[in-house]
mmCIF file of C-alpha atoms (C1' of nucleotides) in Angstrom:
data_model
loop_
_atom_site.group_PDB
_atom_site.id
_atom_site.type_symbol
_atom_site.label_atom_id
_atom_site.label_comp_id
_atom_site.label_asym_id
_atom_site.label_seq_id
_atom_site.Cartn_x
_atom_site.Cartn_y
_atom_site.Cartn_z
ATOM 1 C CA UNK A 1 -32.517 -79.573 -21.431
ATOM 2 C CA UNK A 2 -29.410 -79.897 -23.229
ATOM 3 C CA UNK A 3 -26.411 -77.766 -24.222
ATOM 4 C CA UNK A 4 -28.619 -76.103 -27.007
ATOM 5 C CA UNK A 5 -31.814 -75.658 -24.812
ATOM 6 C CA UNK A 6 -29.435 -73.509 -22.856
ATOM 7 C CA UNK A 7 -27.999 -71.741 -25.421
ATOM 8 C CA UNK A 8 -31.746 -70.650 -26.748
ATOM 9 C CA UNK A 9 -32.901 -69.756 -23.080
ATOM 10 C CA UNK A 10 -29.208 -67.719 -22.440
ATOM 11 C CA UNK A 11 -29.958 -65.625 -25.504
ATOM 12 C CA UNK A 12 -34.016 -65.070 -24.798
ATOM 13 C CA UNK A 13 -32.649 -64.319 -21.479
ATOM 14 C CA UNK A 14 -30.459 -61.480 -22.746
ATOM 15 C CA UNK A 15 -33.349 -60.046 -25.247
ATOM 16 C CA UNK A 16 -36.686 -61.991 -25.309
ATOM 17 C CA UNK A 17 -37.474 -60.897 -29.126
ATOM 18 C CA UNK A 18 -34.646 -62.735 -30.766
ATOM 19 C CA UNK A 19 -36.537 -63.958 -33.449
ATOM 20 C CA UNK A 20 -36.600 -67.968 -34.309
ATOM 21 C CA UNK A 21 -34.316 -67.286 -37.396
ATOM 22 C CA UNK A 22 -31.858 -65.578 -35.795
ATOM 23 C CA UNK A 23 -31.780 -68.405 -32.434
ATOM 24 C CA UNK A 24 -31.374 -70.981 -35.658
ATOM 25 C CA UNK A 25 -28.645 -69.635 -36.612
ATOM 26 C CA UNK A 26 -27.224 -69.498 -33.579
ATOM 27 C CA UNK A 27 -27.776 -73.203 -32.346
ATOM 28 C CA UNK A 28 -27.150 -74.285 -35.909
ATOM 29 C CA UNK A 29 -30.709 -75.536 -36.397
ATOM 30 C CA UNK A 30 -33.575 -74.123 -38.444
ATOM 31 C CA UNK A 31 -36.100 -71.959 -37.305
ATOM 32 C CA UNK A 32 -38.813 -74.646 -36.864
ATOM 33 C CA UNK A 33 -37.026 -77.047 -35.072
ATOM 34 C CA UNK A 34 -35.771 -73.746 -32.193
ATOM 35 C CA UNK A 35 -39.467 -72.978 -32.344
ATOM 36 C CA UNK A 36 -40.121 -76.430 -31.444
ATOM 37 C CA UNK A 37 -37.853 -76.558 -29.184
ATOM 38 C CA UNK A 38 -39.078 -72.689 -27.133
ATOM 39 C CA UNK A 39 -42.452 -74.281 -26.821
ATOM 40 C CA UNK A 40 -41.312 -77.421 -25.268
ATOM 41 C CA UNK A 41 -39.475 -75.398 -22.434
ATOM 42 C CA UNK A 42 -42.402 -73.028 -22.495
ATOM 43 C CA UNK A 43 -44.850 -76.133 -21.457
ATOM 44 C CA UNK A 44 -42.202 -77.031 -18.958
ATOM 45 C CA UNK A 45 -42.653 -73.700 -17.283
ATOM 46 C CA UNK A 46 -38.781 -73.317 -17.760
ATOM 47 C CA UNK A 47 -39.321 -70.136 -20.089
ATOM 48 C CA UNK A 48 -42.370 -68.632 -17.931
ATOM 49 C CA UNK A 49 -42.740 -65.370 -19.700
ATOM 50 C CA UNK A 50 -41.456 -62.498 -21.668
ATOM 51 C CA UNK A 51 -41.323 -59.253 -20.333
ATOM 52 C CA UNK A 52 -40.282 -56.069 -21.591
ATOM 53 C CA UNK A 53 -37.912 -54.418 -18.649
ATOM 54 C CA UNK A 54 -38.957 -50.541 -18.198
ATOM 55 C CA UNK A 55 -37.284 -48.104 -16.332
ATOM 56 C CA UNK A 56 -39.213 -47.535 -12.899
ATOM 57 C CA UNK A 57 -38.579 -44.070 -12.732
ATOM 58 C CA UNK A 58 -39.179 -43.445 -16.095
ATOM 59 C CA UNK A 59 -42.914 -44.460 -15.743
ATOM 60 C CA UNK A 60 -43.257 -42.444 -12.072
ATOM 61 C CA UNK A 61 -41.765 -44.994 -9.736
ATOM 62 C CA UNK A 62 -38.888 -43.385 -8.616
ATOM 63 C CA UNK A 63 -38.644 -44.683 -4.834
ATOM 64 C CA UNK A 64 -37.892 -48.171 -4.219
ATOM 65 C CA UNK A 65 -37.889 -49.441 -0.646
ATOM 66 C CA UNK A 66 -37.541 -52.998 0.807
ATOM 67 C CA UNK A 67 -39.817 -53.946 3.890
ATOM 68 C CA UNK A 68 -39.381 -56.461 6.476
ATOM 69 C CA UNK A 69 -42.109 -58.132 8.287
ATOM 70 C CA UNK A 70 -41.870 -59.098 11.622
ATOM 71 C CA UNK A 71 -45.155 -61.468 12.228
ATOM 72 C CA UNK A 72 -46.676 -62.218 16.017
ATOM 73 C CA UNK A 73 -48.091 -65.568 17.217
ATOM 74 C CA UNK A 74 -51.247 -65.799 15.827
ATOM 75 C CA UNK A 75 -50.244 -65.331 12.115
ATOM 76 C CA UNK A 76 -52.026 -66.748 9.837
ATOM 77 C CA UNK A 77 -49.096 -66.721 6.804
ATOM 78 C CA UNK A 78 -51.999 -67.843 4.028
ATOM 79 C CA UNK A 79 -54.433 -64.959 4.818
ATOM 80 C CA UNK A 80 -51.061 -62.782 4.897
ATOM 81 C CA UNK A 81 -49.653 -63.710 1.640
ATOM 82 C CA UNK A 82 -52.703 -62.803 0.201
ATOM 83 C CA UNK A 83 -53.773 -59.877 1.920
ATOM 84 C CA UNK A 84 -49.673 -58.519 0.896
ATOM 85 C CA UNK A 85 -50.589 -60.086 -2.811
ATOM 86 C CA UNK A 86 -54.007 -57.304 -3.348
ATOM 87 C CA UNK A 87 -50.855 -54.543 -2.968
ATOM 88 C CA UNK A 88 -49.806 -54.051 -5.851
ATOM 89 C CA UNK A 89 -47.068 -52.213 -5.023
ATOM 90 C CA UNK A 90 -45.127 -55.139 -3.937
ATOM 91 C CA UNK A 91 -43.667 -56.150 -6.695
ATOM 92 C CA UNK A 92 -41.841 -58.590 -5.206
ATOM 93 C CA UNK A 93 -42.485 -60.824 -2.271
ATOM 94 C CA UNK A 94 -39.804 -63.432 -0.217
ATOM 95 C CA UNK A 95 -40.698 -65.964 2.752
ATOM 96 C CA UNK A 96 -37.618 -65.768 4.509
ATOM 97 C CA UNK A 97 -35.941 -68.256 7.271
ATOM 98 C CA UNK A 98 -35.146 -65.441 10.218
ATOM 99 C CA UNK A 99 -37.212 -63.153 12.602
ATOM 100 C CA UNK A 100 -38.282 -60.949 9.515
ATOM 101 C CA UNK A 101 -40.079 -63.734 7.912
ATOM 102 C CA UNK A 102 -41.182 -61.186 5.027
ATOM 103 C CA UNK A 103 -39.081 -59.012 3.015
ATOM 104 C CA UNK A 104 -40.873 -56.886 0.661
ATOM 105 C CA UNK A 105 -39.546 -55.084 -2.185
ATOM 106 C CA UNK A 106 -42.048 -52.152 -3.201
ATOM 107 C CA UNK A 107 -42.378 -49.316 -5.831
ATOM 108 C CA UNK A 108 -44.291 -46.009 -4.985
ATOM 109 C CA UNK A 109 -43.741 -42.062 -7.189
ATOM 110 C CA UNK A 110 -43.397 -40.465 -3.451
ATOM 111 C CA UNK A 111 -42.612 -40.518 -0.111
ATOM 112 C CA UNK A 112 -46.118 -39.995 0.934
ATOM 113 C CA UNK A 113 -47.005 -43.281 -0.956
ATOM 114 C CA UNK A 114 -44.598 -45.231 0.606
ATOM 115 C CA UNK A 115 -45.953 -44.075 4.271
ATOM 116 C CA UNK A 116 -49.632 -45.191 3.381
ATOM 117 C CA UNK A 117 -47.982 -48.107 1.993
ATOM 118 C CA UNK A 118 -46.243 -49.130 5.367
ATOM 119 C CA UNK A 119 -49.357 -48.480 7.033
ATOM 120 C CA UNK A 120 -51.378 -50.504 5.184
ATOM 121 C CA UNK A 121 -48.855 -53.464 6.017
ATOM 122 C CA UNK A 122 -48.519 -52.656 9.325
ATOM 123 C CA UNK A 123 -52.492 -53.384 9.715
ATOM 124 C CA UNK A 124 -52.383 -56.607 8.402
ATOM 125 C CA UNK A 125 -53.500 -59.258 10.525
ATOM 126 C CA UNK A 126 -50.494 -61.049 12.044
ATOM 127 C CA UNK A 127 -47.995 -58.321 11.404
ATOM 128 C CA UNK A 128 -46.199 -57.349 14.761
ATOM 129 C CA UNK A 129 -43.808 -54.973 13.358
ATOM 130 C CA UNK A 130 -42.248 -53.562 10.401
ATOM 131 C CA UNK A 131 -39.245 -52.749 9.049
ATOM 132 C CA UNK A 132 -38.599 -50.661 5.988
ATOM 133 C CA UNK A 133 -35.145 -49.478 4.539
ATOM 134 C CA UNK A 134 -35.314 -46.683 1.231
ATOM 135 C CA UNK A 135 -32.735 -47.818 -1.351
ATOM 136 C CA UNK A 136 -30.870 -44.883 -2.375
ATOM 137 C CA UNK A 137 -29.894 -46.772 -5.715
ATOM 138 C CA UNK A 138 -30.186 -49.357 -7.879
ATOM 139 C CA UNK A 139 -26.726 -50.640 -8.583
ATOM 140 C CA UNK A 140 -28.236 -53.225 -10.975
ATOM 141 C CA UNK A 141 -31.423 -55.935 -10.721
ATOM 142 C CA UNK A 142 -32.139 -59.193 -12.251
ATOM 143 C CA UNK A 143 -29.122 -59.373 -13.483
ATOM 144 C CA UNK A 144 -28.454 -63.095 -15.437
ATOM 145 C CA UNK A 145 -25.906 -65.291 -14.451
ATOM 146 C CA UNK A 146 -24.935 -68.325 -16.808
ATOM 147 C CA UNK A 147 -26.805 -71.557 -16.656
ATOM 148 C CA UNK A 148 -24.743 -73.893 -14.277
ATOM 149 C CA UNK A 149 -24.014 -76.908 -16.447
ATOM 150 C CA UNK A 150 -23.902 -79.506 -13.596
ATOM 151 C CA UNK A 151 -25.960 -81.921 -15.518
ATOM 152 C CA UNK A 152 -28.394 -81.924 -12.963
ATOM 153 C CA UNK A 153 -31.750 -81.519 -14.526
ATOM 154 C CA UNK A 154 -33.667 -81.592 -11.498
ATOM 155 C CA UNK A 155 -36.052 -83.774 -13.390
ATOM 156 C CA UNK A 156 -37.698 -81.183 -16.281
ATOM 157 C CA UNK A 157 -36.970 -82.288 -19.296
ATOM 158 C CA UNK B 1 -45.363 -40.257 -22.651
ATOM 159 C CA UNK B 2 -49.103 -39.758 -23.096
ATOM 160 C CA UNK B 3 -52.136 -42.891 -23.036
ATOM 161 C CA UNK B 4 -51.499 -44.673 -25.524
ATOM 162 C CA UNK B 5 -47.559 -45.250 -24.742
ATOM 163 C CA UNK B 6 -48.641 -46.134 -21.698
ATOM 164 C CA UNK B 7 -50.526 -48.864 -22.851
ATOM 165 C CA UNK B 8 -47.984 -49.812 -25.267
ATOM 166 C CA UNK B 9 -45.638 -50.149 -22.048
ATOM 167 C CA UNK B 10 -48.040 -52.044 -20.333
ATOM 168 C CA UNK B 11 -48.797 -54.641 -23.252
ATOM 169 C CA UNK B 12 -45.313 -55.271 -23.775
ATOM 170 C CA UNK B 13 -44.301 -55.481 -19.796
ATOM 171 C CA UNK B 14 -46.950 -58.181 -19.698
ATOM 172 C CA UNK B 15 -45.614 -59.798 -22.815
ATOM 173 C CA UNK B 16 -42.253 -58.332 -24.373
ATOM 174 C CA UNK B 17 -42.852 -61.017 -27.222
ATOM 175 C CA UNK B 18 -46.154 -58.601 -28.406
ATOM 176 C CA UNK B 19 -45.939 -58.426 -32.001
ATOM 177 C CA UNK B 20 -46.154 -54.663 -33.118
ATOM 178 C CA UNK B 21 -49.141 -55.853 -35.445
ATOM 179 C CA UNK B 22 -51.044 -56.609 -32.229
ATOM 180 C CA UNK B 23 -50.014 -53.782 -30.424
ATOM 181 C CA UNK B 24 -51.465 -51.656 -33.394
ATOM 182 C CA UNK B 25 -54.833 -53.268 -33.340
ATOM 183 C CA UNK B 26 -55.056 -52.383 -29.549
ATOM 184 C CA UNK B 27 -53.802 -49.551 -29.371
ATOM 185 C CA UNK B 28 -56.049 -48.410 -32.570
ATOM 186 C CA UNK B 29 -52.441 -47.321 -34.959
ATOM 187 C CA UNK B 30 -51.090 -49.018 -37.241
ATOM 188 C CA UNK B 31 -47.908 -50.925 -36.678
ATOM 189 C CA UNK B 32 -45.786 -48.072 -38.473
ATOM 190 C CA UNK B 33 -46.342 -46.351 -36.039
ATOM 191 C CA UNK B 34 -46.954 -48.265 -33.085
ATOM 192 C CA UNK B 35 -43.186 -49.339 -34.002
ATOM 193 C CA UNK B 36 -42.041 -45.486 -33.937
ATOM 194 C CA UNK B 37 -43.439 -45.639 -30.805
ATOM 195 C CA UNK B 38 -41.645 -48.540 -29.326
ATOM 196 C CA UNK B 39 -38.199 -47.481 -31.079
ATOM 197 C CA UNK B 40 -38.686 -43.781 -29.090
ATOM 198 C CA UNK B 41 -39.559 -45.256 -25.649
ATOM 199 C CA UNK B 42 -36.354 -47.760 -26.124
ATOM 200 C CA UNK B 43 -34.553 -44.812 -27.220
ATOM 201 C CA UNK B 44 -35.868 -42.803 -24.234
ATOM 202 C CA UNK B 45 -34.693 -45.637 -21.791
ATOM 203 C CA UNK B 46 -37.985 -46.109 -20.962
ATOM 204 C CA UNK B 47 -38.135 -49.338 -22.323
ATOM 205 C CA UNK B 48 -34.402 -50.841 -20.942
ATOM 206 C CA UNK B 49 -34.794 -54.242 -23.265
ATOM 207 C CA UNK B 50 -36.454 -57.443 -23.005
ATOM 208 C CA UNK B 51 -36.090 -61.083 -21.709
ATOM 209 C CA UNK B 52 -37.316 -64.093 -21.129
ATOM 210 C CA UNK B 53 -38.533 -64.837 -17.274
ATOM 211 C CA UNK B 54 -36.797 -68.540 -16.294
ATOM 212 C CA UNK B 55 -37.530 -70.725 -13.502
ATOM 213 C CA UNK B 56 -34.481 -70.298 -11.832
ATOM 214 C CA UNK B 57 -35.179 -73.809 -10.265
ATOM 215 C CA UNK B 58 -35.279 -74.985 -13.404
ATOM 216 C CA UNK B 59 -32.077 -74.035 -14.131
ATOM 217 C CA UNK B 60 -30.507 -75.518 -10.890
ATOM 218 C CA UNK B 61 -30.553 -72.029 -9.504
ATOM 219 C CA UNK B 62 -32.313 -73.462 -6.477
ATOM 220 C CA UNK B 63 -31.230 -71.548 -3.610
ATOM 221 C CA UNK B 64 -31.673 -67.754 -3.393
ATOM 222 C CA UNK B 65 -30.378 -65.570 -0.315
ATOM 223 C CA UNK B 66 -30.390 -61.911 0.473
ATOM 224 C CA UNK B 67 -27.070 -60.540 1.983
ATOM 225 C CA UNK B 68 -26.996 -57.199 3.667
ATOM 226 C CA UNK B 69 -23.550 -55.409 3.870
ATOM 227 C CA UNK B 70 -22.153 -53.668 7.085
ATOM 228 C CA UNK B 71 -18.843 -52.115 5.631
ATOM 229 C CA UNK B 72 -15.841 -50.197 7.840
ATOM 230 C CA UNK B 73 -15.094 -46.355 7.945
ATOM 231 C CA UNK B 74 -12.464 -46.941 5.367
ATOM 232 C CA UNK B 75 -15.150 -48.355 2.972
ATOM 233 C CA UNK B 76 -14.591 -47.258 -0.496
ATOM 234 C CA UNK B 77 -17.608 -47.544 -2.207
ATOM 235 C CA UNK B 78 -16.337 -47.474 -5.892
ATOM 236 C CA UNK B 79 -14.235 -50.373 -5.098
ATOM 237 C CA UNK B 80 -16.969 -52.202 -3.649
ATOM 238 C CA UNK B 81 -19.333 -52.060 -6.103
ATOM 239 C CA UNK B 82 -17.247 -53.239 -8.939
ATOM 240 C CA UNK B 83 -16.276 -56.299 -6.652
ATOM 241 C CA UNK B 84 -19.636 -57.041 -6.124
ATOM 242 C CA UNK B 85 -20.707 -57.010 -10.109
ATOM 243 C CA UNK B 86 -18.164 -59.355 -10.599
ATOM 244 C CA UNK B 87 -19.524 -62.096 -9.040
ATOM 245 C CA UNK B 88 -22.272 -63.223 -11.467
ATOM 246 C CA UNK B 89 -24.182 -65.105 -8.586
ATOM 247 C CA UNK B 90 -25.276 -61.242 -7.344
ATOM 248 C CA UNK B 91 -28.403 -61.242 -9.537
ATOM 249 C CA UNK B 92 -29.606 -57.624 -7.572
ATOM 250 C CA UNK B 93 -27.544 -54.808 -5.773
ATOM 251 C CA UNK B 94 -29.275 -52.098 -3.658
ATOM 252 C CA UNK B 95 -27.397 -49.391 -2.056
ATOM 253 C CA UNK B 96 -29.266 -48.545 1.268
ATOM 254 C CA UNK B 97 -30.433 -46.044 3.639
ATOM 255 C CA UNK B 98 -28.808 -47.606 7.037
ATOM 256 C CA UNK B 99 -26.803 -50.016 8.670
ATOM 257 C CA UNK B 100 -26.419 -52.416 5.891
ATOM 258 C CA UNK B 101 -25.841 -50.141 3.061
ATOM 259 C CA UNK B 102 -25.652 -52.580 0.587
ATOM 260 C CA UNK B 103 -28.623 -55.558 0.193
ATOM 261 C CA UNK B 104 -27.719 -58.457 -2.511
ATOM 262 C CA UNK B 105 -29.855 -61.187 -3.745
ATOM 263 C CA UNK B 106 -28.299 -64.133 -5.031
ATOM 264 C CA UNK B 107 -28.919 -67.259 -6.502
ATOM 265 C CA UNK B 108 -27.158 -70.562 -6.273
ATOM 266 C CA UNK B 109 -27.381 -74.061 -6.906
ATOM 267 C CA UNK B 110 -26.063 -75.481 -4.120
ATOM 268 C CA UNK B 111 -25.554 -74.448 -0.239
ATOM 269 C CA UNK B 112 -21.619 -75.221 -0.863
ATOM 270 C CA UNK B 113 -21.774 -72.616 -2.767
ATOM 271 C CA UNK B 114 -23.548 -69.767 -0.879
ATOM 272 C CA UNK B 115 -20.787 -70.560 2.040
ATOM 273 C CA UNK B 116 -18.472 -69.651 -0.528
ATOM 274 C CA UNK B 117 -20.062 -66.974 -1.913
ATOM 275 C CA UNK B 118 -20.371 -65.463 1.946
ATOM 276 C CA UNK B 119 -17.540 -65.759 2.243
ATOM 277 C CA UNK B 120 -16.245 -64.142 -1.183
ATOM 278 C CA UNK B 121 -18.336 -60.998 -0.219
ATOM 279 C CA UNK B 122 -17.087 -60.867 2.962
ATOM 280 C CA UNK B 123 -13.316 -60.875 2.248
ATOM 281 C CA UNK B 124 -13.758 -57.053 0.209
ATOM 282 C CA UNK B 125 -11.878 -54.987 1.615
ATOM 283 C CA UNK B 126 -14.308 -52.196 3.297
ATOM 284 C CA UNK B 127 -16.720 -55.117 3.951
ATOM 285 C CA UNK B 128 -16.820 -55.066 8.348
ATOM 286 C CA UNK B 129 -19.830 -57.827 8.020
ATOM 287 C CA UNK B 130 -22.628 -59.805 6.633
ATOM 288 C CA UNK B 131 -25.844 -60.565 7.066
ATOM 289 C CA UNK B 132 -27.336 -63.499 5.267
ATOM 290 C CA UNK B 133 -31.149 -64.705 5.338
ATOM 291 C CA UNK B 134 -32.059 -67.736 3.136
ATOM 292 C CA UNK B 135 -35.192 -67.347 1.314
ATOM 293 C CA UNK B 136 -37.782 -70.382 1.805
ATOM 294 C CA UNK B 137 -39.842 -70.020 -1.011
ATOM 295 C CA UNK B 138 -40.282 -66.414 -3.153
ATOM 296 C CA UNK B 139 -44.271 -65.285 -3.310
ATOM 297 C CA UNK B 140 -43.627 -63.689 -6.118
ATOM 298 C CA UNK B 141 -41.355 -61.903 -8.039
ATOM 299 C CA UNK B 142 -41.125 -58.423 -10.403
ATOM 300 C CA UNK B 143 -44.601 -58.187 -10.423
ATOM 301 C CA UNK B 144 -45.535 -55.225 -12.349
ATOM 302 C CA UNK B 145 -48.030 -52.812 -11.037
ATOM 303 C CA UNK B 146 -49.986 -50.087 -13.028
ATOM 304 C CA UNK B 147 -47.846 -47.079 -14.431
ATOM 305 C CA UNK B 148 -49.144 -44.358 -12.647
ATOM 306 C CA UNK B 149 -51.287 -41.575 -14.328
ATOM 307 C CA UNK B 150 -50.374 -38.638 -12.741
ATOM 308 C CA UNK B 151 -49.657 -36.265 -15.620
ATOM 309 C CA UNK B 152 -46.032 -36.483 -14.399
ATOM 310 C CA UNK B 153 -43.923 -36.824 -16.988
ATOM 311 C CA UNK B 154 -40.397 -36.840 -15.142
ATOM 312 C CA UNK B 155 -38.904 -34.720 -17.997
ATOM 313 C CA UNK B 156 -39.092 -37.938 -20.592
ATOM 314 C CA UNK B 157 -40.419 -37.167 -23.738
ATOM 315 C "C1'" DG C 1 -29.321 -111.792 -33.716
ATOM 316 C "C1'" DA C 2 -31.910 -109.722 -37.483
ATOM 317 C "C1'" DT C 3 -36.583 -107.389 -38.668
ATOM 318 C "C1'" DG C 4 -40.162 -104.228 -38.545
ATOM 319 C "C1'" DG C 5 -43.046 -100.678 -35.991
ATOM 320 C "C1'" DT C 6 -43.075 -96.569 -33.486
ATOM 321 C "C1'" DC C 7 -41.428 -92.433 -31.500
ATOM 322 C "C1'" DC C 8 -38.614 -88.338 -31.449
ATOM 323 C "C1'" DG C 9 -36.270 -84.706 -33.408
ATOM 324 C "C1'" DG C 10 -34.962 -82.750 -37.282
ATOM 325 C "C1'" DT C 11 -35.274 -80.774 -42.427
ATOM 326 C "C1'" DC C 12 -37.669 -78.864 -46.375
ATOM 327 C "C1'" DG C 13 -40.997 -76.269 -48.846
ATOM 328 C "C1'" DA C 14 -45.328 -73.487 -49.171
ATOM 329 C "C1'" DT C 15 -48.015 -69.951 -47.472
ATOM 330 C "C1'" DC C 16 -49.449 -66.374 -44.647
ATOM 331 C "C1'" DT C 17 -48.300 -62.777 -41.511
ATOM 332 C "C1'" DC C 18 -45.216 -59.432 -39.873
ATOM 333 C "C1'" DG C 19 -41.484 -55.930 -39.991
ATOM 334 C "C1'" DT C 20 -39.697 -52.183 -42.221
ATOM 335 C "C1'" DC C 21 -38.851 -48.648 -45.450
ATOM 336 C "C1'" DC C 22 -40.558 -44.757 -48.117
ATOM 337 C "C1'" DA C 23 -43.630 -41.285 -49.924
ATOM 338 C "C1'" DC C 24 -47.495 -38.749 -48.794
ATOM 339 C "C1'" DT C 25 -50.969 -36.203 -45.691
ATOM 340 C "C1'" DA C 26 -53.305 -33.672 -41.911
ATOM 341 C "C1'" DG C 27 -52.986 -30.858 -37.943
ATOM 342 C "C1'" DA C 28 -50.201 -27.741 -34.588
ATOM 343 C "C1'" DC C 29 -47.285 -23.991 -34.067
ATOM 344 C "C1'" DG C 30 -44.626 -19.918 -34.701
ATOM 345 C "C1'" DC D 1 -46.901 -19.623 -45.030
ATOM 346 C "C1'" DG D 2 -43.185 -22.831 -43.880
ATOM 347 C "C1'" DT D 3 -41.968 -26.333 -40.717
ATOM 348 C "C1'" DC D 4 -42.396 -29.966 -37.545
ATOM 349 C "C1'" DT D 5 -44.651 -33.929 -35.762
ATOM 350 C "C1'" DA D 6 -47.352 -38.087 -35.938
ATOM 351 C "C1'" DG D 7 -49.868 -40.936 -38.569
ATOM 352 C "C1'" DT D 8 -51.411 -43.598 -43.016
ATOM 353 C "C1'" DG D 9 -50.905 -46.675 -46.917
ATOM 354 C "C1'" DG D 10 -48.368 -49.449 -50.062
ATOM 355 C "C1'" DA D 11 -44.483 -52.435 -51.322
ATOM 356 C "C1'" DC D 12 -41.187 -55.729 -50.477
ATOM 357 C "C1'" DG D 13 -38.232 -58.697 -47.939
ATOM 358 C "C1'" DA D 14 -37.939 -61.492 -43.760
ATOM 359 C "C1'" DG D 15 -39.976 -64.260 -40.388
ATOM 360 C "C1'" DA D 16 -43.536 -67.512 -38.467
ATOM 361 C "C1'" DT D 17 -45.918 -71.562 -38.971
ATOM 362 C "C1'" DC D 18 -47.869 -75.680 -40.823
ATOM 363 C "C1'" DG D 19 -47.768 -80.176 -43.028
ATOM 364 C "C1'" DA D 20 -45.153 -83.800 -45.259
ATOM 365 C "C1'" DC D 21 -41.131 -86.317 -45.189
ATOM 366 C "C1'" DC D 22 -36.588 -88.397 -43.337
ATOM 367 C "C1'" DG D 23 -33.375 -90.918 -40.355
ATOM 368 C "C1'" DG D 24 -31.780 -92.803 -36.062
ATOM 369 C "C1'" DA D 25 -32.986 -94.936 -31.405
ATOM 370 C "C1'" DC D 26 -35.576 -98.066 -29.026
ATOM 371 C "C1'" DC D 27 -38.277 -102.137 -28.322
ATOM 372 C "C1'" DA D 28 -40.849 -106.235 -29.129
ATOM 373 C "C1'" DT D 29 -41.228 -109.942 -32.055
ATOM 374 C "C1'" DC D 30 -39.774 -113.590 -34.965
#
DNA sequence: GATGGTCCGGTCGATCTCGTCCACTAGACG
DNA sequence: CGTCTAGTGGACGAGATCGACCGGACCATC
């Protein structure tokens, strides 16, 4: 992981189809050598994917909504996390350190969706309470900052 | 918008790195087309761009935190918002339906540098308080459920 | 302290696939 | 009947990918 391992991820961070030419060119190396170089972080698991980034409302989703779960006593956090995972409106899911030990962010094309939604939550196992809040936009998301260059390499690579 | 977009969409949200050879064989075109395809949906915003998913540990970007926003009466909300995309740490901003009308999830290496990052957010002028919540560990992330078929097209295309 | 083997990361060249442009075609619509 | 749209097929340049080779770092041996 050095400066031109970050200079490949920073630019298939900002579009994920710059070809291996054009990253050689960049990083001054030829294209087998970035290639190389892409699969090595790959195997790492510091790249993890590609993904193409879609407009949610575009494809139907137009209500976003973040949900906080308050849990009771007996939870059993395993047979939560999984039972939250078969949702697949949750896109995204955070263990948090507070009384909310859940925050949920979750997709759905209409109000009506999102009620069943919080229902379905709410009769999980474990969950006491719930709490959701509607977003009412989107200022930005997964937004990329620069690669701190701390020289820590926490060990990969 | 119709089927075979869709599945274009979903090929490429599952891997944005899809050659537009493959897409063609699965989608039954050929990539000509398949490509006029793509170039219309990108065109159409439905497609916003592409990246590469890091490990954000693997960066050094170990710590991630949520901040909600409680701002004053004299909040201006213009103001706000271009503070808060200035500070590259803010990977997400939501603007909110209650109390805390702004929710932020951030990333940083160190706790050092959340306390100054609190404390960055919290000296905006319209910003009355914060609420932070550290995240233990994320379930998962951007997870990307079905497009839904409902025939509703949302005007696009 | 010099020597030789090995490993790692890179270059170069060949080949195959892919991307991309253009001309042409079939069906839908007014 | 003309036009518009979406797709096909071919051609050509660019990119991906593989194997062979090269040079420096490192290490054990002499």
């Amino acid at each position: 992981m050095d400066e031109i391992d970050r200079t490949i991820v920073n630019l298939l961070r900002a579009d994920g189809r710059t070809s291996y030419a054009e990253l050689a060119r960049r990083v001054g190396l030829t294209a087998p050598s970035v290639q190389d170089r892409v699969v090595k972080l790959e195997r790492n698991g510091v790249i993890a994917g590609y993904k193409a980034v879609i407009d949610s409302e575009a494809i139907g989703l137009g209500i976003t909504a973040l949900i906080g779960i308050i849990p009771d006593n007996s939870a059993d956090h395993q047979d939560i996390c999984e039972r939250l995972r078969a949702i697949p409106q949750i896109e995204s899911c955070y263990f948090l350190a507070g009384v909310e030990c859940y925050q949920l962010k979750v997709r759905v094309p209409k109000m009506a969706d999102l009620e069943r939604l919080i229902h379905r939550v709410g009769a999980i196992p474990g969950v006491a309470q719930t709490r959701t809040t509607i977003t009412l936009s989107t200022k930005w998301e997964d937004r990329q900052q620069p690669i701190p260059m701390d020289g820590d390499d926490h060990g990969v690579d």
